[in-house]
Amino acid sequence: MDKIIVRGGTPLSGTIPISGAKNATLPALAATLLTDQSVHLSNIPHLLDVTTMLELLGQHGSAITVDERLGVEIDNCQINNFLAPYDLVSTMRASILVMGPLLARYGHADVSLPGGCAIGSRPVNLHIEGLRAMGADITLSGGFIHARAKRLHGARIHMDPVTVTGTENLLMAATLAKGRTFLENAAKEPEVVDLANFLTKMGARIQGAGTSTIIIDGVDTLHGTRHRIMPDRIETATFMIAAAVTGGDVILTGTSGEFLALPIRKLQEAGLILEDDPSRESMRVRCSGRLQGVNLETAPYPGFPTDVQAQMLVLNCIAEGASSITENIFENRFMHVSELQRLGADIQILGNVAHVRGLSKLHGAPVMATDLRASASLVLAGLAAEGETVISRIYHIDRGYERIEEKLLALGANIQRVSG
Ligand code: UD1
């Protein structure tokens, strides 16, 4: 199994491109199932999760052509299998996103229940209840969700808590339902808006994406189109924090601070200097003096993203002063803490709050990645630490970061991937 070895202490410097957003790509790929015409998606990141979703589409019968310029052409005119098997769903929960489109277009979906994962129980009850409200007949047996419907109909659906993939699944299903659907307490994440824009280009009638109520008027068919996936705001934030924790000076291209208002405010509070040039899709981030610890709590968008919590915790570990980070979205998302403690970090967990006392240094050690964003935080900690950090189980990081060690190497980091 591959490992990443990092020798910390080098300030990052240079220019790095930010990839397309994983969390916008996965629903967009699933949404192609809503039409039998050819769809072209560009700015697709080269990630394990994207490969898993393409494999799943392939099993449903999609014809997929990947070009050299981060584009995929998908033709779904011969879908003949409606099963999302356990081996794929258990490696990537977002596989559940095929359920809404398959049911809406073919009236038939058998999707494995995702089961537990490293960051909590993560149920999918709201996906199921929403589809039931739209007229689906859903039974659970043998570890599968069996969903059937002649044609879905519009409904008023209230989701609590706010769920990102739940909103996306129901949004996709509603585009082909008969009548009007109201999605209340909908997720406002930019990736939901990206999906709605894509669906609109396919002929869907959607209002209110990006607000807490999305109204969808179902249509009979959707058609092919082209769509460019938005930049990855989580990767953007991760590289901003990498610049901060190494005292670096980095230019990020193909992205902007547009969807990162709160993380940027927190990073500025911590001492990061930022020059955003949205007209050129580039951002310069730099940091020289000692960072200051910042308090924050995660919340649905536009709140602080839970997917940046672990990375920000690393910053607090080497910043001046005491600080706290509260995790409000997932019940068990502090798995990285015990690994950071191995590097010497002073963190105490009380309930869903991580209390940190900033230290001037972390010290390299062997650590183990537990989930996607936790893995990123360990790489950041390794970049900031004195000496060598060896991170094992890094397949997690390949799920969501494109060539992370190559990008960091290009910024001058002392980092390498070794197999075995
Ligand atoms: C998505 C993102 C993930 C991010 C998360 C929160 C994708 C592919 N993944 O995950 O990177 O960390 O949003 O921003 O976009 N819940 C229920 N019932 C449900 C569904 C969710 O109780 O049916 C709860 C969850 O347990 C969790 C909360 O709602 O506590 C939010 O989860 P959700 O927004 O659904 O996360 P995902 O969509 O899985």
Tab-separated table of N, CA, C and O in Angstrom, residues 89-155:
chain	number	residue	atom	x	y	z
A	89	VAL	N	-20.680	0.991	-3.708
A	89	VAL	CA	-21.312	1.947	-2.775
A	89	VAL	C	-20.529	2.002	-1.462
A	89	VAL	O	-20.388	3.066	-0.857
A	90	SER	N	-19.985	0.845	-1.042
A	90	SER	CA	-19.260	0.866	0.234
A	90	SER	C	-17.923	1.605	0.105
A	90	SER	O	-17.429	2.144	1.090
A	91	THR	N	-17.354	1.676	-1.089
A	91	THR	CA	-16.108	2.460	-1.212
A	91	THR	C	-16.430	3.938	-1.413
A	91	THR	O	-15.619	4.795	-1.110
A	92	MET	N	-17.615	4.237	-1.931
A	92	MET	CA	-17.968	5.647	-2.136
A	92	MET	C	-19.459	5.862	-1.914
A	92	MET	O	-20.289	5.481	-2.726
A	93	ARG	N	-19.763	6.506	-0.784
A	93	ARG	CA	-21.161	6.718	-0.422
A	93	ARG	C	-21.932	7.501	-1.471
A	93	ARG	O	-23.136	7.324	-1.640
A	94	ALA	N	-21.222	8.404	-2.166
A	94	ALA	CA	-21.900	9.257	-3.146
A	94	ALA	C	-22.498	8.448	-4.296
A	94	ALA	O	-23.251	8.987	-5.108
A	95	SER	N	-22.204	7.126	-4.356
A	95	SER	CA	-22.851	6.261	-5.357
A	95	SER	C	-24.372	6.340	-5.227
A	95	SER	O	-25.099	6.092	-6.191
A	96	ILE	N	-24.840	6.681	-4.034
A	96	ILE	CA	-26.288	6.773	-3.810
A	96	ILE	C	-26.937	7.798	-4.750
A	96	ILE	O	-28.140	7.785	-4.982
A	97	LEU	N	-26.100	8.670	-5.329
A	97	LEU	CA	-26.616	9.714	-6.229
A	97	LEU	C	-27.228	9.156	-7.513
A	97	LEU	O	-27.905	9.880	-8.232
A	98	VAL	N	-26.981	7.874	-7.824
A	98	VAL	CA	-27.612	7.333	-9.038
A	98	VAL	C	-29.077	6.957	-8.770
A	98	VAL	O	-29.841	6.745	-9.705
A	99	MET	N	-29.464	6.904	-7.487
A	99	MET	CA	-30.809	6.404	-7.163
A	99	MET	C	-31.908	7.315	-7.741
A	99	MET	O	-32.835	6.831	-8.408
A	100	GLY	N	-31.806	8.620	-7.495
A	100	GLY	CA	-32.835	9.556	-7.980
A	100	GLY	C	-32.952	9.523	-9.501
A	100	GLY	O	-34.059	9.321	-10.051
A	101	PRO	N	-31.844	9.676	-10.236
A	101	PRO	CA	-31.928	9.661	-11.696
A	101	PRO	C	-32.451	8.335	-12.267
A	101	PRO	O	-33.300	8.333	-13.155
A	102	LEU	N	-31.970	7.190	-11.741
A	102	LEU	CA	-32.436	5.902	-12.278
A	102	LEU	C	-33.937	5.744	-12.059
A	102	LEU	O	-34.677	5.328	-12.956
A	103	LEU	N	-34.372	6.126	-10.867
A	103	LEU	CA	-35.792	5.957	-10.542
A	103	LEU	C	-36.650	6.890	-11.396
A	103	LEU	O	-37.694	6.497	-11.923
A	104	ALA	N	-36.195	8.138	-11.543
A	104	ALA	CA	-36.994	9.117	-12.284
A	104	ALA	C	-37.097	8.727	-13.759
A	104	ALA	O	-38.136	8.890	-14.381
A	105	ARG	N	-36.012	8.213	-14.312
A	105	ARG	CA	-36.041	7.960	-15.754
A	105	ARG	C	-36.472	6.535	-16.113
A	105	ARG	O	-37.134	6.318	-17.108
A	106	TYR	N	-36.100	5.573	-15.269
A	106	TYR	CA	-36.388	4.173	-15.622
A	106	TYR	C	-37.381	3.517	-14.657
A	106	TYR	O	-37.761	2.366	-14.853
A	107	GLY	N	-37.735	4.211	-13.579
A	107	GLY	CA	-38.707	3.671	-12.628
A	107	GLY	C	-38.170	2.524	-11.801
A	107	GLY	O	-38.933	1.764	-11.196
A	108	HIS	N	-36.849	2.417	-11.710
A	108	HIS	CA	-36.262	1.202	-11.158
A	108	HIS	C	-34.853	1.511	-10.640
A	108	HIS	O	-34.023	1.982	-11.399
A	109	ALA	N	-34.595	1.256	-9.362
A	109	ALA	CA	-33.220	1.402	-8.837
A	109	ALA	C	-33.036	0.463	-7.656
A	109	ALA	O	-33.888	0.414	-6.763
A	110	ASP	N	-31.942	-0.278	-7.652
A	110	ASP	CA	-31.577	-1.136	-6.519
A	110	ASP	C	-30.194	-0.700	-6.076
A	110	ASP	O	-29.202	-0.994	-6.744
A	111	VAL	N	-30.152	0.016	-4.951
A	111	VAL	CA	-28.886	0.617	-4.530
A	111	VAL	C	-28.507	0.052	-3.171
A	111	VAL	O	-29.322	0.070	-2.233
A	112	SER	N	-27.281	-0.414	-3.051
A	112	SER	CA	-26.820	-0.952	-1.776
A	112	SER	C	-26.878	0.138	-0.705
A	112	SER	O	-26.592	1.306	-0.987
A	113	LEU	N	-27.243	-0.242	0.510
A	113	LEU	CA	-27.173	0.725	1.616
A	113	LEU	C	-25.697	1.005	1.883
A	113	LEU	O	-24.892	0.068	1.938
A	114	PRO	N	-25.325	2.285	2.050
A	114	PRO	CA	-23.904	2.601	2.195
A	114	PRO	C	-23.264	2.062	3.473
A	114	PRO	O	-22.074	1.792	3.491
A	115	GLY	N	-24.038	1.905	4.553
A	115	GLY	CA	-23.431	1.436	5.810
A	115	GLY	C	-22.661	2.543	6.504
A	115	GLY	O	-22.709	3.701	6.073
A	116	GLY	N	-21.914	2.172	7.536
A	116	GLY	CA	-21.196	3.179	8.330
A	116	GLY	C	-19.971	3.669	7.589
A	116	GLY	O	-19.592	3.134	6.555
A	117	CYS	N	-19.365	4.713	8.110
A	117	CYS	CA	-18.082	5.140	7.539
A	117	CYS	C	-17.291	5.806	8.643
A	117	CYS	O	-17.785	5.981	9.750
A	118	ALA	N	-16.064	6.153	8.323
A	118	ALA	CA	-15.146	6.619	9.359
A	118	ALA	C	-15.625	7.887	10.070
A	118	ALA	O	-15.206	8.160	11.182
A	119	ILE	N	-16.499	8.672	9.414
A	119	ILE	CA	-16.860	9.928	10.077
A	119	ILE	C	-18.287	9.924	10.623
A	119	ILE	O	-18.907	10.952	10.807
A	120	GLY	N	-18.805	8.749	10.898
A	120	GLY	CA	-20.102	8.693	11.566
A	120	GLY	C	-21.069	7.781	10.836
A	120	GLY	O	-20.728	7.161	9.836
A	121	SER	N	-22.303	7.719	11.344
A	121	SER	CA	-23.250	6.745	10.796
A	121	SER	C	-23.800	7.191	9.432
A	121	SER	O	-24.109	6.372	8.599
A	122	ARG	N	-23.923	8.454	9.189
A	122	ARG	CA	-24.334	9.017	7.904
A	122	ARG	C	-25.509	8.278	7.257
A	122	ARG	O	-25.358	7.619	6.219
A	123	PRO	N	-26.700	8.416	7.819
A	123	PRO	CA	-27.866	7.737	7.248
A	123	PRO	C	-28.293	8.357	5.908
A	123	PRO	O	-27.825	9.429	5.542
A	124	VAL	N	-29.171	7.628	5.187
A	124	VAL	CA	-29.702	8.162	3.922
A	124	VAL	C	-31.232	8.212	3.971
A	124	VAL	O	-31.896	8.189	2.942
A	125	ASN	N	-31.781	8.294	5.217
A	125	ASN	CA	-33.231	8.267	5.372
A	125	ASN	C	-33.931	9.390	4.616
A	125	ASN	O	-35.028	9.221	4.092
A	126	LEU	N	-33.268	10.550	4.518
A	126	LEU	CA	-33.936	11.689	3.864
A	126	LEU	C	-34.026	11.490	2.348
A	126	LEU	O	-34.977	11.951	1.723
A	127	HIS	N	-33.050	10.794	1.776
A	127	HIS	CA	-33.126	10.461	0.348
A	127	HIS	C	-34.365	9.576	0.128
A	127	HIS	O	-35.146	9.783	-0.800
A	128	ILE	N	-34.495	8.575	1.017
A	128	ILE	CA	-35.571	7.590	0.860
A	128	ILE	C	-36.935	8.229	1.099
A	128	ILE	O	-37.859	8.081	0.298
A	129	GLU	N	-37.036	9.014	2.198
A	129	GLU	CA	-38.330	9.631	2.514
A	129	GLU	C	-38.760	10.590	1.407
A	129	GLU	O	-39.938	10.669	1.059
A	130	GLY	N	-37.810	11.325	0.868
A	130	GLY	CA	-38.130	12.286	-0.198
A	130	GLY	C	-38.660	11.575	-1.436
A	130	GLY	O	-39.659	11.992	-2.026
A	131	LEU	N	-38.001	10.482	-1.817
A	131	LEU	CA	-38.460	9.747	-3.007
A	131	LEU	C	-39.817	9.104	-2.740
A	131	LEU	O	-40.675	9.053	-3.629
A	132	ARG	N	-40.030	8.661	-1.510
A	132	ARG	CA	-41.356	8.096	-1.171
A	132	ARG	C	-42.425	9.167	-1.315
A	132	ARG	O	-43.504	8.915	-1.850
A	133	ALA	N	-42.112	10.377	-0.846
A	133	ALA	CA	-43.089	11.476	-0.949
A	133	ALA	C	-43.412	11.768	-2.417
A	133	ALA	O	-44.493	12.255	-2.741
A	134	MET	N	-42.475	11.438	-3.307
A	134	MET	CA	-42.713	11.657	-4.742
A	134	MET	C	-43.370	10.434	-5.389
A	134	MET	O	-43.447	10.345	-6.610
A	135	GLY	N	-43.807	9.501	-4.566
A	135	GLY	CA	-44.601	8.382	-5.086
A	135	GLY	C	-43.834	7.091	-5.279
A	135	GLY	O	-44.404	6.107	-5.775
A	136	ALA	N	-42.562	7.054	-4.889
A	136	ALA	CA	-41.797	5.819	-5.090
A	136	ALA	C	-42.205	4.763	-4.068
A	136	ALA	O	-42.531	5.088	-2.924
A	137	ASP	N	-42.170	3.523	-4.509
A	137	ASP	CA	-42.396	2.398	-3.608
A	137	ASP	C	-41.002	1.892	-3.233
A	137	ASP	O	-40.267	1.411	-4.107
A	138	ILE	N	-40.652	2.036	-1.948
A	138	ILE	CA	-39.272	1.685	-1.561
A	138	ILE	C	-39.280	0.657	-0.444
A	138	ILE	O	-39.948	0.838	0.572
A	139	THR	N	-38.546	-0.422	-0.658
A	139	THR	CA	-38.376	-1.409	0.410
A	139	THR	C	-36.880	-1.595	0.665
A	139	THR	O	-36.056	-1.387	-0.228
A	140	LEU	N	-36.571	-1.982	1.901
A	140	LEU	CA	-35.177	-2.248	2.264
A	140	LEU	C	-35.064	-3.734	2.553
A	140	LEU	O	-35.789	-4.249	3.412
A	141	SER	N	-34.212	-4.429	1.822
A	141	SER	CA	-33.981	-5.833	2.168
A	141	SER	C	-32.632	-6.283	1.636
A	141	SER	O	-32.153	-5.775	0.613
A	142	GLY	N	-32.037	-7.210	2.363
A	142	GLY	CA	-30.745	-7.767	1.960
A	142	GLY	C	-29.654	-6.717	1.844
A	142	GLY	O	-28.732	-6.862	1.042
A	143	GLY	N	-29.779	-5.635	2.606
A	143	GLY	CA	-28.760	-4.578	2.560
A	143	GLY	C	-28.922	-3.651	1.363
A	143	GLY	O	-28.034	-2.857	1.053
A	144	PHE	N	-30.070	-3.758	0.683
A	144	PHE	CA	-30.304	-2.912	-0.498
A	144	PHE	C	-31.537	-2.033	-0.331
A	144	PHE	O	-32.473	-2.384	0.380
A	145	ILE	N	-31.518	-0.898	-1.024
A	145	ILE	CA	-32.712	-0.065	-1.166
A	145	ILE	C	-33.312	-0.453	-2.523
A	145	ILE	O	-32.650	-0.286	-3.554
A	146	HIS	N	-34.525	-0.993	-2.499
A	146	HIS	CA	-35.200	-1.347	-3.754
A	146	HIS	C	-36.258	-0.279	-4.014
A	146	HIS	O	-37.214	-0.167	-3.237
A	147	ALA	N	-36.097	0.489	-5.067
A	147	ALA	CA	-37.025	1.591	-5.340
A	147	ALA	C	-37.700	1.372	-6.696
A	147	ALA	O	-37.045	1.020	-7.675
A	148	ARG	N	-39.017	1.559	-6.702
A	148	ARG	CA	-39.792	1.413	-7.943
A	148	ARG	C	-40.769	2.582	-8.055
A	148	ARG	O	-41.281	3.071	-7.053
A	149	ALA	N	-41.066	2.987	-9.280
A	149	ALA	CA	-42.084	4.028	-9.484
A	149	ALA	C	-42.517	3.978	-10.941
A	149	ALA	O	-41.691	3.749	-11.823
A	150	LYS	N	-43.812	4.198	-11.184
A	150	LYS	CA	-44.245	4.304	-12.593
A	150	LYS	C	-43.749	5.642	-13.111
A	150	LYS	O	-42.915	5.714	-13.977
A	151	ARG	N	-44.290	6.718	-12.556
A	151	ARG	CA	-43.674	8.028	-12.791
A	151	ARG	C	-43.751	8.794	-11.474
A	151	ARG	O	-44.818	8.852	-10.842
A	152	LEU	N	-42.630	9.385	-11.078
A	152	LEU	CA	-42.623	10.159	-9.834
A	152	LEU	C	-43.528	11.372	-10.016
A	152	LEU	O	-43.706	11.856	-11.133
A	153	HIS	N	-44.076	11.851	-8.888
A	153	HIS	CA	-44.870	13.085	-8.979
A	153	HIS	C	-44.293	14.137	-8.047
A	153	HIS	O	-43.550	13.827	-7.105
A	154	GLY	N	-44.648	15.379	-8.311
A	154	GLY	CA	-44.164	16.488	-7.495
A	154	GLY	C	-44.627	16.351	-6.051
A	154	GLY	O	-45.633	15.692	-5.766
A	155	ALA	N	-43.885	16.952	-5.129
A	155	ALA	CA	-44.234	16.870	-3.704
A	155	ALA	C	-43.591	18.045	-2.974
A	155	ALA	O	-42.698	18.706	-3.515
